[in-house]
Tab-separated table of C-alpha atoms and ligand atoms in Angstrom:
chain	number	residue	atom	x	y	z
R	228	MET	CA	12.232	-0.844	10.365
R	229	ARG	CA	10.693	2.398	11.615
R	230	ILE	CA	7.362	2.633	9.799
R	231	THR	CA	4.736	5.372	9.983
R	232	VAL	CA	1.264	4.494	8.769
R	233	PHE	CA	-0.807	7.523	7.732
R	234	GLY	CA	-4.338	6.254	8.074
R	235	ARG	CA	-4.819	3.811	10.926
R	236	GLY	CA	-8.059	2.222	9.761
R	237	ASN	CA	-8.637	-1.142	8.062
R	238	VAL	CA	-5.508	-0.969	5.902
R	239	GLY	CA	-3.138	1.212	7.934
R	240	GLY	CA	-4.123	-0.276	11.287
R	241	GLY	CA	-4.284	-3.819	9.926
R	242	LEU	CA	-0.856	-3.670	8.316
R	243	ALA	CA	0.540	-1.955	11.426
R	244	ASP	CA	-0.586	-4.969	13.475
R	245	LEU	CA	1.032	-7.421	11.049
R	246	TRP	CA	4.269	-5.438	10.852
R	247	GLU	CA	4.509	-5.054	14.630
R	248	ARG	CA	4.121	-8.810	14.916
R	249	ALA	CA	7.037	-9.147	12.477
R	250	GLY	CA	9.207	-6.970	14.756
R	251	HIS	CA	8.870	-3.520	13.180
R	252	GLN	CA	8.366	-0.289	15.092
R	253	VAL	CA	5.167	1.346	13.857
R	254	THR	CA	3.743	4.829	14.486
R	255	ARG	CA	0.059	5.318	13.609
R	256	LEU	CA	-1.254	8.682	12.377
R	257	GLY	CA	-4.931	9.497	11.884
R	258	HIS	CA	-6.839	12.284	10.184
R	259	ASP	CA	-4.752	15.045	11.795
R	260	GLY	CA	-1.495	13.791	10.276
R	261	GLY	CA	1.804	14.616	11.963
R	262	ASP	CA	5.570	14.547	11.577
R	263	VAL	CA	7.063	11.609	9.664
R	264	SER	CA	10.703	12.761	9.827
R	265	ASP	CA	11.750	9.800	11.932
R	266	ALA	CA	10.229	7.137	9.652
R	267	GLU	CA	12.278	4.988	7.295
R	268	VAL	CA	9.113	4.338	5.303
R	269	VAL	CA	5.630	5.863	5.274
R	270	LEU	CA	2.481	3.951	4.288
R	271	VAL	CA	-0.325	6.192	2.973
R	272	ALA	CA	-3.708	4.575	3.660
R	273	VAL	CA	-6.195	7.450	3.710
R	274	PRO	CA	-9.319	7.841	1.513
R	275	GLY	CA	-8.012	8.127	-2.045
R	276	ALA	CA	-10.075	11.177	-2.961
R	277	SER	CA	-8.551	13.056	0.014
R	278	ILE	CA	-4.922	12.425	-0.904
R	279	ALA	CA	-4.031	16.067	-1.616
R	280	GLU	CA	-5.455	17.589	1.561
R	281	ALA	CA	-4.212	14.614	3.577
R	282	LEU	CA	-0.574	14.941	2.487
R	283	ASP	CA	-0.673	18.626	3.416
R	284	ARG	CA	-1.075	17.468	7.019
R	285	LEU	CA	2.263	15.629	7.044
R	286	GLU	CA	5.608	17.192	7.876
R	287	GLY	CA	9.002	15.722	7.081
R	288	LEU	CA	7.976	14.004	3.829
R	289	GLU	CA	10.825	15.317	1.659
R	290	GLY	CA	12.867	12.443	0.236
R	291	LYS	CA	10.938	9.746	2.141
R	292	THR	CA	10.264	6.287	0.866
R	293	VAL	CA	6.472	6.107	0.610
R	294	ILE	CA	4.103	3.253	-0.152
R	295	ASP	CA	0.745	4.471	-1.421
R	296	ALA	CA	-2.095	2.019	-0.714
R	297	THR	CA	-4.993	4.272	-1.705
R	298	ASN	CA	-7.787	3.515	-4.138
R	299	LEU	CA	-10.138	5.887	-5.926
R	300	TYR	CA	-13.839	5.041	-6.083
R	301	GLY	CA	-15.764	7.364	-8.384
R	302	ALA	CA	-12.949	9.889	-8.048
R	303	VAL	CA	-9.896	10.846	-10.066
R	304	PRO	CA	-6.302	11.607	-9.038
R	305	PRO	CA	-5.325	15.238	-8.391
R	306	ASP	CA	-5.191	17.445	-11.507
R	307	GLY	CA	-2.253	16.752	-13.781
R	308	PHE	CA	-1.527	13.251	-12.419
R	309	ALA	CA	-2.396	9.870	-13.890
R	310	SER	CA	-2.420	8.209	-10.469
R	311	ASN	CA	-2.410	8.987	-6.763
R	312	ALA	CA	1.005	7.339	-6.503
R	313	GLU	CA	2.555	9.772	-8.974
R	314	PHE	CA	0.959	12.651	-7.069
R	315	VAL	CA	2.535	11.298	-3.871
R	316	ARG	CA	5.940	11.205	-5.505
R	317	SER	CA	5.571	14.824	-6.635
R	318	LYS	CA	5.166	15.752	-2.962
R	319	THR	CA	8.092	13.730	-1.612
R	320	ASN	CA	10.654	13.517	-4.420
R	321	GLY	CA	11.625	10.220	-2.806
R	322	PRO	CA	11.350	6.523	-3.692
R	323	THR	CA	7.652	5.796	-4.190
R	324	ALA	CA	5.652	2.618	-4.619
R	325	LYS	CA	2.044	1.612	-5.071
R	326	SER	CA	1.200	-1.497	-3.082
R	327	PHE	CA	-1.421	-3.053	-0.768
R	328	ASN	CA	-4.245	-1.433	-2.795
R	329	ILE	CA	-5.308	-4.698	-4.479
R	330	ASN	CA	-5.894	-6.868	-1.416
R	331	PHE	CA	-8.745	-6.811	1.097
R	332	ALA	CA	-7.859	-5.688	4.605
R	333	SER	CA	-10.630	-7.957	5.895
R	334	LEU	CA	-8.447	-10.955	4.975
R	335	TYR	CA	-5.216	-9.825	6.685
R	336	GLY	CA	-5.971	-12.114	9.610
R	337	ARG	CA	-6.309	-15.151	7.325
R	338	LEU	CA	-3.179	-14.872	5.179
R	339	GLY	CA	-1.575	-17.800	6.979
R	340	GLU	CA	-4.422	-20.153	5.975
R	341	THR	CA	-3.582	-20.386	2.272
R	342	ARG	CA	-1.774	-23.337	0.654
R	343	VAL	CA	0.709	-20.930	-0.948
R	344	ARG	CA	1.472	-17.331	-0.097
R	345	PRO	CA	-0.955	-14.942	-1.759
R	346	SER	CA	0.442	-12.396	-4.175
R	347	ASN	CA	0.428	-8.665	-3.628
R	348	LEU	CA	1.142	-6.300	-6.490
R	349	TRP	CA	3.541	-3.419	-6.330
R	350	CYS	CA	4.891	-0.964	-8.854
R	351	GLY	CA	7.239	1.911	-8.388
R	352	ASP	CA	10.767	3.129	-8.083
R	353	GLY	CA	13.686	0.735	-7.931
R	354	ALA	CA	14.997	2.500	-4.832
R	355	SER	CA	11.876	1.415	-2.945
R	356	ARG	CA	12.116	-2.261	-3.951
R	357	GLU	CA	13.957	-3.662	-0.947
R	358	VAL	CA	11.659	-1.990	1.587
R	359	VAL	CA	8.417	-2.704	-0.285
R	360	GLU	CA	9.221	-6.357	-0.910
R	361	GLN	CA	10.340	-6.869	2.705
R	362	LEU	CA	7.146	-5.313	4.055
R	363	ASN	CA	5.082	-7.430	1.659
R	364	ARG	CA	6.739	-10.594	2.936
R	365	ASP	CA	6.459	-9.477	6.570
R	366	ALA	CA	2.715	-8.940	6.103
R	367	GLY	CA	2.346	-12.459	4.645
R	368	TYR	CA	2.364	-11.766	0.903
R	369	ASP	CA	4.573	-12.726	-1.996
R	370	PRO	CA	5.411	-9.419	-3.756
R	371	VAL	CA	4.802	-9.258	-7.511
R	372	TYR	CA	6.423	-6.375	-9.380
R	373	THR	CA	4.174	-4.698	-11.945
R	374	GLY	CA	6.672	-2.183	-13.303
R	375	PRO	CA	7.570	1.470	-12.865
R	376	ILE	CA	5.434	4.071	-11.123
R	377	GLU	CA	3.904	4.991	-14.493
R	378	ASN	CA	1.953	1.711	-14.144
R	379	ALA	CA	0.283	2.864	-10.935
R	380	ALA	CA	-2.810	4.095	-12.807
R	381	ALA	CA	-3.341	0.581	-14.188
R	382	GLN	CA	-2.841	-0.911	-10.721
R	383	GLU	CA	-5.324	1.576	-9.262
R	384	ALA	CA	-7.872	0.754	-11.998
R	385	LEU	CA	-7.549	-2.971	-11.221
R	386	VAL	CA	-9.586	-2.471	-8.060
R	387	GLY	CA	-12.720	-2.581	-10.252
R	388	VAL	CA	-11.834	-6.115	-11.340
R	389	ILE	CA	-11.083	-7.165	-7.772
R	390	PHE	CA	-14.494	-5.869	-6.676
R	391	ALA	CA	-16.195	-7.698	-9.547
R	392	ILE	CA	-14.537	-10.968	-8.480
R	393	SER	CA	-15.455	-10.277	-4.871
R	394	GLU	CA	-19.107	-9.807	-5.817
R	395	ALA	CA	-19.085	-13.161	-7.552
R	396	MET	CA	-17.092	-15.180	-4.998
R	397	GLY	CA	-16.671	-13.083	-1.853
R	398	PRO	CA	-13.387	-11.426	-0.849
R	399	CYS	CA	-10.459	-13.415	-2.275
R	400	VAL	CA	-6.722	-13.495	-2.270
R	401	TYR	CA	-4.927	-14.322	-5.518
R	402	ARG	CA	-1.700	-15.830	-6.729
R	403	PHE	CA	0.415	-14.897	-9.748
R	404	ALA	CA	3.269	-17.262	-10.432
R	405	PRO	CA	5.225	-18.722	-13.324
R	406	PRO	CA	3.873	-22.235	-14.071
R	407	ALA	CA	6.901	-23.907	-12.513
R	408	HIS	CA	6.012	-22.368	-9.150
R	409	LEU	CA	2.404	-23.566	-9.035
D	136	NAP	N1	-10.384	-1.574	3.172
D	136	NAP	C1	-9.716	-2.288	2.249
D	136	NAP	O1	-9.843	-3.520	2.163
D	136	NAP	C2	-8.774	-1.579	1.303
D	136	NAP	C3	-7.910	-2.373	0.545
D	136	NAP	C4	-6.965	-1.759	-0.277
D	136	NAP	C5	-6.905	-0.367	-0.330
D	136	NAP	N2	-7.789	0.379	0.406
D	136	NAP	C6	-7.642	1.838	0.346
D	136	NAP	O2	-6.873	2.210	1.482
D	136	NAP	C7	-7.300	3.479	1.968
D	136	NAP	C8	-7.757	3.340	3.408
D	136	NAP	O3	-8.859	2.461	3.462
D	136	NAP	P1	-9.387	1.927	4.878
D	136	NAP	O4	-10.389	0.888	4.563
D	136	NAP	O5	-8.231	1.603	5.777
D	136	NAP	O6	-10.126	3.235	5.445
D	136	NAP	P2	-10.604	3.537	6.927
D	136	NAP	O7	-10.667	2.279	7.731
D	136	NAP	O8	-11.831	4.372	6.796
D	136	NAP	O9	-9.428	4.442	7.532
D	136	NAP	C9	-9.148	5.687	6.984
D	136	NAP	C10	-8.035	6.359	7.749
D	136	NAP	O10	-7.738	7.578	7.062
D	136	NAP	C11	-7.915	8.678	7.945
D	136	NAP	N3	-8.564	9.753	7.212
D	136	NAP	C12	-9.855	9.856	6.836
D	136	NAP	N4	-10.062	10.987	6.122
D	136	NAP	C13	-8.867	11.597	6.061
D	136	NAP	C14	-8.421	12.816	5.479
D	136	NAP	N5	-9.238	13.606	4.792
D	136	NAP	N6	-7.106	13.145	5.620
D	136	NAP	C15	-6.267	12.336	6.304
D	136	NAP	N7	-6.645	11.173	6.882
D	136	NAP	C16	-7.919	10.817	6.747
D	136	NAP	C17	-8.758	8.214	9.115
D	136	NAP	O11	-8.356	8.977	10.226
D	136	NAP	P3	-8.898	8.784	11.759
D	136	NAP	O12	-8.208	7.548	12.266
D	136	NAP	O13	-8.442	10.019	12.473
D	136	NAP	O14	-10.395	8.627	11.637
D	136	NAP	C18	-8.366	6.732	9.191
D	136	NAP	O15	-7.217	6.561	10.005
D	136	NAP	C19	-8.386	3.956	1.008
D	136	NAP	O16	-7.804	4.737	-0.011
D	136	NAP	C20	-8.913	2.649	0.430
D	136	NAP	O17	-9.500	2.835	-0.843
D	136	NAP	C21	-8.707	-0.191	1.220
């Protein structure tokens, strides 16, 4: 797959490494943005509070499949939107998903050490499902669907719980599965 990561830091750069290892072709964009016309999917991994100004620095977004990995700490989504993911969709009018926001980038290098594949949550448009689930698996996660894009605000808010757990136990991965799969 031709992937462009917007934000090439812990999340964007870390996932780019994992996806390249899985055979994907990845372009990495930093603060200055760039043209994403050639991408089959765009990962947005910039500071969550900067989402509006950041997306203005991308060209070729119309109709793209986008995965939004941002979180908001002490900030709110752009005016009129319940979540950053819904704001992203308003800019692209394409298949949009929220994913990779509820796992620590610092553990990307250790995903192969777990007894079972860790879960990674995603919500969003049905048209993004195949790409999002494939990229979850290729990064080392088992994708767990949390519903339509309207659930992105809940998935963004979950980061507070993840931080609380991390304070108690250190950075963790997690697993959601029906009992028969445990
Ligand atoms: N770190 C985690 O474990 C984690 C986990 C889940 C979700 N997240 C979320 O993922 C996003 C990225 O986190 P990160 O830890 O990867 O951050 P990071 O390492 O600081 O990387 C941020 C990236 O965004 C770019 N950037 C910074 N300000 C920007 C702006 N105003 N407009 C456009 N691009 C900008 C930087 O560009 P340059 O390369 O040019 O400096 C850099 O490539 C955040 O929303 C964060 O909340 C983080």
